[in-house]
C-alpha atoms as one frame of an Amber mdcrd trajectory, in Angstrom:
protein
  17.716   5.253   4.986  16.381   1.933   6.430  16.004  -0.957   4.470  12.602
  -1.440   5.053   9.624   0.851   4.406   5.957   0.921   6.304   3.349   2.494
   3.926   1.578   3.314   6.703  -1.922   4.906   7.586  -1.973   5.618  11.407
  -5.884   5.751  11.280  -5.359   2.074   9.996  -5.301  -0.626  12.809  -3.872
  -3.262  10.563  -1.075  -0.251   9.810  -0.774   0.091  13.290  -0.768  -3.542
  14.134   2.991  -3.823  11.293   4.150  -0.546  12.521   3.890  -2.717  16.481
   5.434  -6.571  14.942   8.350  -4.092  13.204   8.893  -2.254  16.284   8.963
  -5.415  18.795  11.298  -6.957  16.289  13.967  -4.336  16.644  13.410  -3.883
  12.811  14.985  -0.160  11.272  12.185   0.707   9.262  11.509   4.610   7.455
   7.459   5.034   8.230   5.649   6.609   4.773   2.841   8.198   5.866   1.527
   7.799   1.944  -1.508   9.708   2.694   0.304  12.574   3.138   3.177  11.516
   1.011   2.120   9.709  -2.096   3.413   7.175  -3.883   4.386   8.847  -7.351
   2.680   6.941 -10.473   6.401   4.990 -11.335   6.980   4.253  -7.296   3.411
   2.919  -7.382   4.096   0.638 -10.482   7.570  -0.060  -8.946   5.801  -1.595
  -5.354   3.209  -3.524  -7.503   5.961  -5.498  -9.902   7.644  -6.335  -6.471
   4.203  -7.737  -5.029   3.709  -9.550  -8.293   0.074  -7.789  -7.930  -2.067
  -5.547 -10.383  -3.182  -2.163  -8.819  -7.168  -3.543  -8.648  -5.783  -6.348
  -6.463  -4.722  -4.195  -3.757  -6.825  -0.984  -4.471  -9.624  -0.459  -1.763
 -13.146  -0.977  -3.397 -14.838   0.081  -0.468 -13.512   3.248  -0.432 -16.124
   6.633  -1.553 -13.659   8.046  -3.904 -13.483   4.326  -5.549 -17.556   4.684
  -5.478 -17.203   8.298  -7.428 -14.842   6.780  -9.756 -16.411   4.122 -10.787
 -13.610   1.781 -10.122 -15.436  -1.107 -10.023 -16.356  -0.539 -13.874 -12.895
   1.038 -14.694 -11.219  -1.684 -17.522  -8.003  -3.485 -15.871  -5.470  -1.199
 -17.897  -2.217  -1.234 -15.820  -0.680   2.018 -16.367  -4.846   4.073 -15.361
  -5.029   2.082 -12.596  -1.932   3.371 -11.159  -2.296   6.685 -12.502  -6.038
   6.744 -10.385  -4.219   5.611  -7.150  -1.566   7.734  -6.899  -3.485  10.762
  -7.540  -5.971   9.420  -4.775  -3.639   7.397  -2.376  -6.410   6.167   0.151
  -7.320   3.570  -2.835  -4.180   1.763  -2.104  -4.332  -1.246   0.549  -2.460
  -0.462   3.565  -0.064  -1.391   5.104   2.681  -2.240   2.388   6.016  -3.187
   3.244   8.901  -2.618   0.761  12.516  -3.574   1.491  15.760  -2.025  -0.112
  16.383  -5.106  -2.120  12.800  -5.320  -4.065  10.551  -7.356  -1.945   7.164
  -6.185  -0.743   4.555  -7.764   1.020   0.644  -6.443   1.798   0.921  -6.518
   5.449  -3.032  -8.347   5.625  -2.945 -10.272   7.696   0.139  -8.658  10.121
   1.655 -12.114  10.164   2.837 -11.348   6.117   4.496  -8.944   7.911   6.948
 -11.584   9.828   7.412 -13.259   6.589   9.076 -10.608   5.076  11.304 -10.384
   8.277
């Protein structure tokens, strides 16, 4: 297993950009297509802790499902938001890079990826 995991959506240009940066740098990483293999609530909680962020800070509020669920009006209850995002992984901002030593970064802008390396 690699020391770095990329939560990746191959249809996202920012996510593809992060993957390209890692590949060009010769960094070994595991690609996790999180829409196909969604994180558990516990995994998402751990990544949020590593990011130092709350779930509503990395939620993709422009997604149709965010509107359908009324996320903009959902109280900021961390556990509830994590539950919603784990059940609807399209709501998770991408890309996210996670290291085996417990660090993480959202790769937006893509240069943030370099900072983690």
